[in-house]
Amino acid sequence: MFKKKPQIKNLSPLRSSDRRKLADQIIAEYKIHVPKLDEIDNTATESQATSNQPTPALSSIRTSLIPETCLSARFTTHAGASATLVSGAVYVGAHLGQEERILWIQYGKDSRLYPTVYTLWHNPGLTPLLHTQDLVVEKLRTGADLMTPGLVGGPPWPEGAKTGAVVAVAGLERPSVPVWVGACKIDVSRLGRVQGAKGAAVEGIHWEGDEIWNWSQHSNGGKAGPESIEGWEKTSAEVQDGFGKLDLEDNDEDEDGQEGGVALDTSTADVHNGDVKPDTPANEALAAEPEQEPSTAEVDDAFLQAFLYALYNAKKNAEPPHHGIDFPIQPSFLIANMIQPHLRFQDQHYTIKKTSWKNAKKFIKYLEKQLLLKSKDRNGGETVILDVDFNDNRIKNFTPYTLPKPKTQASTVQADESKSLAGGSDPSLGQKLTLQTLYRASSKLVPDLLPSKTTYYTSSQISSFLKKYIENNPALTEKSSSPRFIKLDPFIANNILGSNSSGSDTRVLAAGEIGRDALIKRILDDSHLAVPHWLLLRNDQTYDPESPDHSLKPKSGPAPQVNIVLEKRSGTKVVTRISGLEAFGVNPQILGPELQKKCAGSASVGQHVGGKPGMLEILVQGDQREVVEKEVGRRGIDRRWIFVDDKTKKKKK
């Protein structure tokens, strides 16, 4: 459908409520099962998963389907042999550690949302998966439909591949990687042998290589799929085996039910690490899942033991009374530096959101009730730890356990991307930055005050030229009221003060004189006289305006700054948005995961709302301004270049 490039209008962010409704619509349409979690209250029902207080499982599925920073836009394109005008909407989002891509498509009057291959690569089992020969895949990428004889690997065929159902198609070379999305024109699930059959089985909508796949904010083309994806259960050997038996007699087809296509039932999907995966019978699930999801009570105990372990180590390795711990302890420091490093198990199941407390504040209050510490609520609702009872018997008699090494990402895609993004280290760490402001003179100052319009001048150079101008015109200092003042001449009155009709200029013109400092400030503050430029120097770089390095080119406009915005989402939920990092050589795709670790909460990277295409912003849960300022400081960004906008405070009347 998208052989021709669609015209996509301006992207706009989705409200949190719209994002949840959209995700719930997808969950309903694709029959995604929201599993029950082993909560303390075992009477919880599935109906509670769609209430105003969703379970962590539902939130995880929603985020996997529709990321928190999702944007939407209308589009138009021409499709079909008759080049019919088609319109609809696209939904753009970024999974953690990746750039933004089109994840869902809705077109025409059909309210159904169609996933792109990027969504399928992160949500195994979302749709039934069909297979065909790689030669046929190449034909499909030209916009052709999948014909019935082109199906391989069955019967049996996936039960969900019924008329009108959305299905994915993979080739035999990479049978676990969907590369084509379509809608069934016939009931594929009821087909027998397909040799000799006629007609189209699946109508093509989107594929790896079309214009939707190719779109990105950075205009750097689409991203090829991985070699394999864990969760699409069909193996290459099984598909090839089914393909090799296509010429057998009918009575051979039913000898082994395992020869058929992928029997994915999205109505029995489970969730693991934010991705939707097909469910399996209980015995197979135990064999396939070496790490079963712990109960809430087990996660609670792990967090308590980690806290005791941190205090045990502090008491063992440092002197009293505080044993090397700086009080007060911030909630973010508690989670990132005391809990996470000492957890018995370090995987996606052991996070503060999986505990019965759900957040650090309630966890601290629990520890205070256990008489392990003293806490205090600060303005803004933050709770800090003021002191710890190191003489508690639970700390004295604590038995250390072996701490596991941090596990790598289970997903091949995420692992590869983490390596490529991190590259082993953050190149911006430890860099030294110098922000230099330069000015170019307008024609009003040339040649009377400054010699050239093309040369960049520092403020001190402009001040020197002004001093020289005054020395060359003795009449300026004669009969002035003070040595600090100079008389006005036609050049100063007309070219400098006459460039602005402000009240201050009018008063100066009426007085007939102006202070030397006020005159230089007047020149530098007026962009019509001295056009500001900025230059960011890294490490040992220097720039001399008198003998400039042409490889360093100053940029016009005000100097860059890192913007930290605190705002409320969903009523009381506070988030921190960070933007403007690229100008300082800091990659948001690398800093985002680092902030997620430091803040012990979720973080996402996406297009900066209201910014230029390709400019990214990081969204972190909670008020994390102190952590952000510290982390960007480690990357050479001075506090003077950071602007904090706290929108959570009540506006003054």
XYZ file of C-alpha atoms in Angstrom:
653
model
C 0.000 0.000 0.000
C 2.826 2.388 0.838
C 4.932 2.084 -2.291
C 4.629 5.845 -2.666
C 5.826 8.242 -0.001
C 2.940 9.433 2.182
C 2.489 13.087 3.047
C 2.660 13.142 6.835
C 1.502 16.334 8.562
C 2.927 17.825 11.741
C 3.268 15.386 14.621
C 1.532 16.173 17.888
C 1.870 14.374 21.261
C -0.851 12.079 22.534
C -2.415 12.795 25.878
C -1.905 10.112 28.490
C -5.607 9.270 28.473
C -5.677 8.949 24.680
C -2.575 6.773 24.767
C -4.212 4.420 27.265
C -7.442 4.279 25.231
C -5.462 3.528 22.101
C -3.511 0.763 23.831
C -6.712 -0.721 25.297
C -8.291 -0.660 21.831
C -5.337 -2.652 20.479
C -5.497 -5.086 23.405
C -9.187 -5.695 22.669
C -8.829 -5.948 18.876
C -5.875 -8.302 18.975
C -7.234 -10.277 21.928
C -4.150 -9.766 24.046
C -4.564 -11.470 27.367
C -3.592 -9.374 30.392
C -2.267 -11.936 32.872
C -3.157 -11.894 36.537
C -0.208 -11.038 38.729
C 0.371 -12.774 42.029
C -0.636 -9.781 44.108
C -1.101 -9.771 47.845
C -4.831 -9.547 47.301
C -5.548 -12.785 45.450
C -9.165 -11.767 44.946
C -8.206 -9.338 42.160
C -10.045 -10.019 38.950
C -9.209 -9.315 35.339
C -11.795 -6.566 35.298
C -9.540 -4.608 37.624
C -6.869 -4.571 34.902
C -8.895 -2.098 32.917
C -9.835 0.102 35.850
C -8.377 3.456 36.712
C -5.657 1.647 38.689
C -4.130 -0.751 36.131
C -1.945 -3.664 37.157
C 1.772 -3.492 36.370
C 1.173 -6.144 33.708
C -1.364 -3.974 31.905
C 0.894 -0.919 32.145
C 3.764 -2.942 30.724
C 1.667 -4.111 27.771
C 0.391 -0.588 27.116
C 3.911 0.829 27.091
C 5.162 -1.939 24.812
C 2.344 -1.285 22.334
C 2.182 2.534 22.648
C 5.297 4.141 24.216
C 4.718 7.011 26.627
C 6.157 9.613 24.229
C 3.921 8.550 21.340
C 3.037 11.167 18.708
C 0.312 11.119 16.067
C -0.255 12.763 12.715
C -2.587 12.597 9.735
C -1.277 11.380 6.389
C -2.370 11.091 2.759
C -1.008 8.875 0.002
C -1.979 7.315 -3.304
C -2.389 3.544 -3.371
C -3.552 0.838 -5.729
C -3.424 0.455 -9.483
C -5.746 3.433 -9.934
C -3.661 5.605 -7.557
C -6.614 6.176 -5.228
C -6.141 8.898 -2.631
C -6.006 7.335 0.834
C -5.870 9.180 4.145
C -5.463 8.093 7.724
C -3.284 8.467 10.802
C 0.130 7.250 11.887
C 1.347 6.793 15.445
C 5.026 7.407 16.057
C 6.968 6.271 19.095
C 10.353 5.098 20.315
C 11.177 2.030 22.333
C 13.938 2.453 24.914
C 17.326 2.947 23.311
C 15.942 3.411 19.802
C 14.952 6.249 17.532
C 11.339 7.035 16.728
C 9.527 4.994 14.105
C 5.984 4.627 12.839
C 4.505 1.899 15.033
C 0.821 1.828 14.034
C -1.223 2.789 10.976
C -4.911 3.597 10.673
C -6.346 4.471 7.283
C -9.671 5.208 5.660
C -12.871 4.804 7.623
C -11.564 1.627 9.228
C -10.887 2.261 12.923
C -8.596 -0.753 13.102
C -4.924 -0.129 13.878
C -2.375 -2.049 11.820
C 1.053 -2.738 13.362
C 4.230 -1.996 11.454
C 7.148 -4.406 11.410
C 8.828 -2.308 14.131
C 5.915 -3.066 16.462
C 5.958 -6.763 15.567
C 9.683 -6.989 16.279
C 9.045 -5.786 19.845
C 5.784 -7.679 20.467
C 6.223 -11.349 19.443
C 2.949 -13.224 19.147
C 0.875 -10.104 18.547
C -0.577 -11.505 15.303
C -0.642 -14.928 13.643
C 2.574 -15.561 11.694
C 2.497 -17.087 8.207
C 5.486 -18.196 6.148
C 6.414 -18.138 2.504
C 9.485 -18.653 0.350
C 12.071 -15.875 0.295
C 11.553 -15.517 -3.452
C 7.896 -14.731 -2.750
C 8.901 -12.245 -0.042
C 10.786 -10.239 -2.667
C 7.599 -10.142 -4.780
C 5.568 -9.050 -1.769
C 7.890 -6.095 -1.311
C 6.802 -4.750 -4.676
C 3.243 -4.357 -3.365
C 1.826 -7.713 -4.478
C -0.650 -9.711 -2.396
C 0.261 -13.109 -0.958
C -1.352 -15.783 -3.114
C -2.690 -18.980 -1.570
C -0.138 -21.316 -3.261
C 2.628 -19.171 -1.757
C 1.843 -20.287 1.802
C 4.248 -22.827 3.299
C 4.490 -24.636 6.615
C 0.976 -26.038 6.876
C -1.575 -27.404 7.375
C -2.423 -26.870 10.135
C -2.359 -23.099 9.772
C -2.542 -20.562 12.610
C -5.996 -20.566 14.158
C -6.168 -16.776 14.272
C -5.629 -16.377 10.516
C -9.307 -15.964 9.691
C -10.989 -13.727 7.139
C -10.229 -10.086 7.878
C -7.617 -10.866 10.543
C -4.310 -9.030 10.559
C -1.389 -11.413 10.028
C 2.377 -11.177 9.690
C 4.491 -12.977 7.090
C 8.096 -14.155 7.371
C 10.458 -15.825 4.919
C 12.165 -19.177 5.360
C 15.618 -17.667 5.818
C 14.503 -15.720 8.916
C 11.321 -17.524 9.997
C 11.078 -15.702 13.342
C 11.291 -12.179 11.849
C 8.038 -10.751 10.367
C 8.772 -8.608 7.315
C 5.283 -8.121 5.849
C 1.885 -7.188 7.315
C -1.457 -7.889 5.683
C -5.129 -8.767 6.184
C -6.553 -12.197 5.353
C -8.890 -12.209 2.347
C -9.873 -15.808 3.045
C -10.036 -18.076 6.078
C -6.456 -19.347 6.021
C -6.921 -21.321 9.242
C -9.318 -23.754 7.441
C -7.110 -24.369 4.421
C -5.824 -27.821 3.656
C -3.082 -28.304 1.131
C -2.526 -25.194 -0.941
C -0.845 -26.702 -4.010
C -2.980 -26.002 -7.042
C -5.163 -23.466 -5.196
C -5.909 -20.096 -6.768
C -6.558 -16.574 -5.593
C -5.054 -14.206 -3.049
C -4.873 -15.310 0.582
C -3.606 -12.118 2.220
C -3.866 -8.503 1.065
C -0.671 -6.493 1.610
C -0.716 -3.366 3.779
C 2.860 -2.691 4.886
C 6.264 -4.341 4.598
C 9.933 -3.965 5.449
C 11.256 -1.674 2.738
C 8.184 0.470 2.021
C 7.876 4.196 2.694
C 6.341 3.722 6.142
C 9.311 1.533 7.155
C 11.678 4.079 5.615
C 10.316 7.089 7.552
C 12.286 8.522 10.474
C 12.718 11.883 12.147
C 16.406 11.829 11.211
C 15.680 11.041 7.535
C 18.288 8.284 7.671
C 16.130 5.516 6.203
C 14.592 2.417 7.680
C 16.225 -0.111 9.941
C 16.570 -3.740 8.872
C 15.186 -6.400 11.143
C 17.320 -8.698 13.322
C 18.385 -12.191 12.311
C 15.990 -13.775 14.797
C 13.462 -12.745 17.424
C 12.791 -14.705 20.558
C 9.090 -15.315 20.981
C 7.959 -16.083 17.421
C 8.094 -19.783 18.145
C 8.465 -21.336 14.720
C 12.023 -22.490 14.064
C 13.728 -22.584 10.714
C 13.963 -26.366 10.796
C 10.231 -26.762 11.437
C 9.241 -24.436 8.626
C 11.710 -26.016 6.203
C 10.441 -29.436 7.255
C 6.873 -28.382 6.538
C 7.957 -26.926 3.198
C 9.794 -30.118 2.234
C 6.699 -32.216 2.810
C 4.447 -30.189 0.558
C 4.654 -32.849 -2.139
C 3.707 -35.718 0.158
C 0.328 -37.415 0.019
C -2.559 -36.132 2.062
C -2.335 -38.950 4.569
C 1.210 -37.865 5.420
C 0.123 -34.377 6.373
C -1.512 -35.387 9.645
C 1.161 -37.681 10.962
C 2.706 -34.974 13.089
C 0.823 -31.893 14.098
C 4.101 -30.086 14.641
C 4.648 -29.752 10.898
C 2.046 -27.043 10.540
C 2.289 -23.270 10.675
C 2.639 -21.144 13.754
C -0.263 -21.894 16.089
C -0.299 -18.584 17.898
C -3.372 -17.662 19.865
C -3.212 -14.039 20.860
C -6.070 -14.556 23.255
C -3.665 -16.490 25.498
C -0.729 -14.133 25.300
C 1.524 -13.541 28.252
C 3.800 -10.653 29.034
C 7.532 -10.853 29.632
C 9.772 -7.818 29.881
C 7.190 -5.577 28.300
C 6.741 -7.749 25.180
C 3.691 -9.817 24.303
C 4.567 -13.506 24.009
C 2.376 -16.524 23.255
C 1.311 -18.549 26.236
C 2.187 -22.229 26.588
C 0.763 -25.111 28.630
C 1.862 -25.214 32.251
C 4.451 -28.034 31.815
C 6.038 -26.356 28.759
C 6.054 -22.964 30.451
C 8.061 -24.374 33.354
C 10.588 -25.870 30.965
C 10.810 -22.809 28.746
C 10.941 -20.210 31.538
C 14.044 -20.707 33.688
C 13.115 -17.505 35.540
C 9.544 -17.497 36.777
C 8.036 -14.202 37.830
C 8.328 -13.866 41.611
C 5.446 -13.027 43.868
C 5.077 -9.552 45.327
C 6.055 -10.863 48.748
C 9.291 -12.287 47.317
C 10.163 -8.963 45.679
C 9.399 -7.147 48.951
C 11.732 -9.466 50.853
C 14.473 -8.998 48.245
C 14.281 -5.202 48.655
C 14.395 -5.438 52.447
C 17.388 -7.803 52.327
C 19.156 -5.507 49.858
C 18.715 -2.568 52.244
C 20.109 -4.580 55.154
C 23.001 -5.735 52.945
C 23.857 -2.110 52.063
C 23.895 -1.098 55.747
C 25.893 -4.221 56.679
C 28.558 -3.320 54.113
C 28.626 0.319 55.246
C 29.065 -0.664 58.896
C 31.761 -3.187 58.013
C 33.837 -0.890 55.801
C 33.535 2.597 57.352
C 33.832 4.261 60.734
C 30.898 5.296 62.960
C 28.691 7.143 63.541
C 27.452 7.323 59.941
C 29.744 4.668 58.433
C 30.486 6.651 55.292
C 26.851 7.446 54.482
C 25.914 11.078 53.827
C 22.581 12.078 55.315
C 19.927 12.949 54.335
C 19.506 10.145 51.806
C 17.399 11.004 48.780
C 14.891 8.396 47.513
C 16.679 8.196 44.157
C 20.016 7.568 45.889
C 18.443 4.889 48.085
C 17.149 2.906 45.127
C 20.079 3.420 42.737
C 23.036 3.145 45.143
C 21.817 1.032 48.046
C 19.040 -1.251 46.803
C 19.777 -2.103 43.163
C 23.464 -3.086 43.653
C 22.565 -5.406 46.533
C 19.540 -7.216 45.109
C 19.786 -10.993 45.198
C 18.269 -11.160 41.712
C 18.865 -8.475 39.133
C 16.284 -8.695 36.383
C 13.149 -6.939 35.207
C 11.021 -8.546 37.934
C 12.876 -6.883 40.799
C 11.979 -3.211 40.558
C 10.281 -0.865 43.023
C 7.105 -0.967 40.932
C 6.863 -4.734 41.446
C 6.838 -4.350 45.227
C 3.746 -3.826 47.343
C 4.967 -0.278 48.080
C 5.158 0.749 44.368
C 7.375 3.782 45.111
C 10.386 4.752 47.215
C 8.418 6.994 49.586
C 6.187 4.184 50.825
C 9.207 1.887 51.035
C 10.981 4.397 53.314
C 7.859 4.704 55.481
C 7.780 0.908 55.796
C 11.436 0.821 56.880
C 10.676 3.501 59.483
C 7.845 1.385 60.884
C 10.372 -1.447 61.137
C 12.460 0.905 63.365
C 15.388 0.744 60.963
C 15.555 4.456 60.202
C 14.118 7.911 60.700
C 12.647 9.907 57.828
C 11.215 13.332 57.138
C 8.796 14.703 54.554
C 10.130 17.744 52.749
C 8.280 20.416 50.851
C 7.000 19.021 47.581
C 6.147 15.618 49.026
C 9.680 14.129 48.915
C 10.639 11.846 51.809
C 14.311 11.618 52.832
C 16.163 9.405 55.320
C 17.673 11.377 58.223
C 19.328 8.560 60.198
C 19.743 4.782 60.348
C 19.916 2.452 63.361
C 23.173 0.600 62.688
C 22.809 -1.252 66.033
C 19.708 -3.102 64.916
C 20.163 -6.866 65.335
C 18.973 -7.449 61.751
C 22.025 -5.503 60.567
C 24.448 -6.943 63.106
C 23.430 -10.551 62.389
C 22.982 -10.143 58.644
C 24.367 -13.007 56.546
C 25.722 -11.780 53.186
C 24.710 -13.648 50.042
C 26.389 -13.917 46.657
C 25.427 -11.078 44.359
C 24.801 -12.057 40.725
C 26.480 -10.328 37.832
C 24.141 -7.981 35.933
C 22.427 -9.845 33.141
C 22.483 -8.745 29.559
C 19.312 -8.091 27.594
C 17.558 -11.272 26.643
C 16.432 -9.842 23.361
C 19.018 -10.029 20.589
C 17.677 -6.812 19.123
C 18.004 -4.860 22.347
C 21.444 -6.320 23.076
C 22.793 -5.372 19.672
C 21.377 -1.882 19.939
C 22.761 -1.409 23.451
C 26.226 -2.305 22.182
C 25.974 -0.032 19.182
C 24.644 2.863 21.244
C 26.935 2.526 24.197
C 29.988 1.502 22.189
C 31.521 0.392 25.460
C 31.569 3.935 26.921
C 29.928 7.334 26.703
C 32.213 9.596 24.614
C 30.799 12.715 26.306
C 31.865 11.631 29.808
C 34.667 13.798 31.162
C 34.673 16.263 28.296
C 35.592 19.894 29.024
C 33.357 22.479 27.399
C 33.818 26.219 26.967
C 31.000 28.371 25.634
C 32.337 31.465 23.875
C 30.126 34.354 22.744
C 31.147 36.303 19.632
C 29.544 39.174 17.720
C 29.344 40.276 14.103
C 28.906 43.977 13.446
C 25.989 45.366 11.471
C 26.488 47.969 8.765
C 25.566 50.711 11.290
C 28.845 50.150 13.166
C 31.111 49.727 10.111
C 33.531 51.334 9.486
C 33.189 54.086 12.111
C 33.473 51.789 15.129
C 34.348 48.306 13.853
C 36.402 47.630 10.722
C 34.549 44.635 9.217
C 31.106 43.065 8.977
C 32.466 39.560 8.367
C 34.818 39.311 11.332
C 33.730 37.848 14.669
C 34.537 39.997 17.723
C 34.565 39.289 21.431
C 32.917 41.714 23.856
C 36.355 42.846 25.053
C 37.429 43.595 21.487
C 34.317 45.703 20.872
C 34.995 47.541 24.134
C 38.569 48.232 22.978
C 37.356 49.579 19.628
C 34.907 51.865 21.449
C 37.682 53.134 23.747
C 39.848 53.825 20.700
C 36.952 55.658 19.013
C 36.530 57.900 22.056
C 40.275 58.610 22.201
C 40.244 59.589 18.521
C 37.364 62.014 19.139
C 38.375 64.267 22.057
C 35.193 66.317 21.696
C 33.263 63.400 23.215
C 34.865 63.874 26.605
C 34.895 67.677 26.662
C 32.360 69.362 28.931
C 30.874 66.034 30.043
C 29.352 65.904 33.522
C 31.732 63.137 34.610
C 34.806 61.296 33.271
C 32.595 58.207 33.098
C 30.256 59.932 30.624
C 30.784 61.000 27.022
C 28.936 63.526 24.915
C 26.842 62.306 22.000
C 27.986 62.836 18.439
C 25.996 62.213 15.229
C 27.357 58.638 14.884
C 26.410 57.572 18.422
C 23.096 59.429 18.365
C 21.923 58.237 14.944
C 23.580 54.850 14.372
C 23.573 53.435 17.904
C 20.869 55.163 19.929
C 18.739 55.896 16.907
C 18.392 52.182 16.118
C 15.849 51.764 18.893
C 12.998 54.078 19.864
C 12.866 52.875 23.467
C 12.227 55.261 26.328
C 15.766 54.889 27.683
C 17.244 55.992 24.341
C 14.926 58.988 24.278
C 16.044 60.061 27.743
C 19.724 59.671 26.789
C 19.230 61.714 23.609
C 17.527 64.423 25.659
C 20.384 64.458 28.182
C 22.994 64.641 25.413
C 25.429 62.245 27.088
C 25.748 58.557 28.070
C 27.947 56.498 30.381
C 30.770 54.527 28.796
C 29.628 51.216 30.368
C 26.023 51.906 29.378
C 27.091 52.552 25.781
C 29.014 49.274 25.404
C 26.127 47.387 27.035
C 23.713 49.121 24.662
C 25.742 47.906 21.672
C 26.099 44.302 22.871
C 22.438 43.968 23.920
C 21.042 45.168 20.569
C 21.118 42.334 18.004
C 20.545 44.948 15.274
C 23.977 46.382 16.087
C 26.035 43.388 17.247
C 24.638 40.068 16.052
C 25.384 37.416 18.727
C 27.002 34.122 17.783
C 28.194 31.262 19.930
C 30.931 28.697 19.716
C 31.276 25.568 21.838
C 34.886 24.562 22.376
C 35.673 21.034 23.501
C 38.634 19.938 25.584
C 41.792 21.687 24.260
C 40.151 23.677 21.458
C 40.771 27.445 21.347
C 39.477 30.198 19.108
C 41.354 33.445 18.472
C 39.212 36.037 16.618
C 42.350 37.725 15.310
C 43.630 34.519 13.673
C 40.519 32.305 13.571
C 40.506 28.572 12.947
C 38.230 28.156 9.922
C 37.258 24.650 11.038
C 35.460 26.288 13.969
C 32.481 28.236 12.719
C 30.449 30.293 15.210
C 26.691 29.804 15.055
C 24.190 32.631 15.107
C 21.556 33.132 17.760
C 21.573 32.868 21.542
C 23.851 30.346 23.221
C 22.408 26.842 23.688
C 21.121 25.570 26.993
C 19.905 22.330 28.488
C 16.220 22.621 29.380
C 14.885 20.688 32.367
C 11.103 20.886 32.622
C 9.171 19.504 35.600
C 5.506 18.928 34.976
C 2.607 16.869 36.237
C 1.043 14.024 34.322
C -2.212 12.275 35.208
C -2.967 14.579 38.111
C -0.167 14.115 40.638
C 2.452 12.166 38.705
C 5.595 14.299 38.239
C 7.942 13.766 35.295
C 11.212 15.394 34.264
C 11.828 16.285 30.613
C 15.373 16.988 29.435
C 16.150 18.521 26.032
C 18.884 20.511 24.286
C 21.611 17.924 24.920
C 22.734 17.484 21.313
C 24.315 20.955 21.124
C 26.735 19.910 23.873
C 27.736 16.637 22.227
C 25.631 14.496 24.572
C 23.682 11.654 22.956
C 20.193 11.353 24.554
C 20.010 7.721 23.389
C 23.013 6.936 25.615
C 22.158 9.230 28.533
C 18.531 7.987 28.699
C 19.348 4.422 29.875
C 21.983 5.858 32.234
C 19.400 8.125 33.865
C 17.043 5.187 34.148
C 19.653 3.417 36.288
C 20.563 6.478 38.338
C 16.946 7.463 39.005
C 15.753 3.883 39.511
C 12.684 4.575 37.413
C 11.469 4.422 33.862
C 13.034 6.666 31.223
C 12.224 7.048 27.561
C 13.801 8.894 24.644
C 11.718 10.453 21.885
C 11.257 13.401 19.588
C 11.426 16.721 21.435
C 7.880 18.082 21.335
C 8.047 21.525 19.770
C 11.689 21.079 18.759
C 13.296 20.661 15.372
C 12.971 17.254 13.669
C 15.670 14.945 14.966
C 16.053 16.765 18.286
C 15.348 14.340 21.113
C 14.238 14.674 24.698
C 14.469 12.325 27.671
C 11.431 11.714 29.861
C 12.166 10.456 33.397
C 9.629 9.631 36.083
C 9.733 11.874 39.178
C 11.504 15.094 40.076
C 15.038 14.200 39.005
C 16.546 17.667 38.478
C 19.428 17.062 40.907
C 20.373 13.751 39.298
C 20.146 15.253 35.815
C 22.268 18.278 36.752
C 24.901 15.978 38.235
C 24.965 13.663 35.214
C 25.168 16.433 32.622
C 27.830 18.086 34.793
C 29.921 14.936 34.422
C 29.634 15.559 30.677
C 31.054 19.066 30.880
C 27.804 21.075 30.981
C 28.053 23.998 33.396
C 25.105 24.848 35.652
C 24.987 28.279 34.003
C 23.893 26.567 30.790
C 21.010 24.698 32.445
C 17.513 26.215 32.574
C 15.010 24.630 34.969
C 11.296 25.261 34.461
C 9.240 23.906 37.355
C 5.647 23.756 36.126
C 4.505 21.785 39.161
C 4.429 24.886 41.354
C 1.201 26.768 41.714
C 1.090 29.977 39.750
C 1.003 33.165 41.770
C -2.235 35.071 41.489
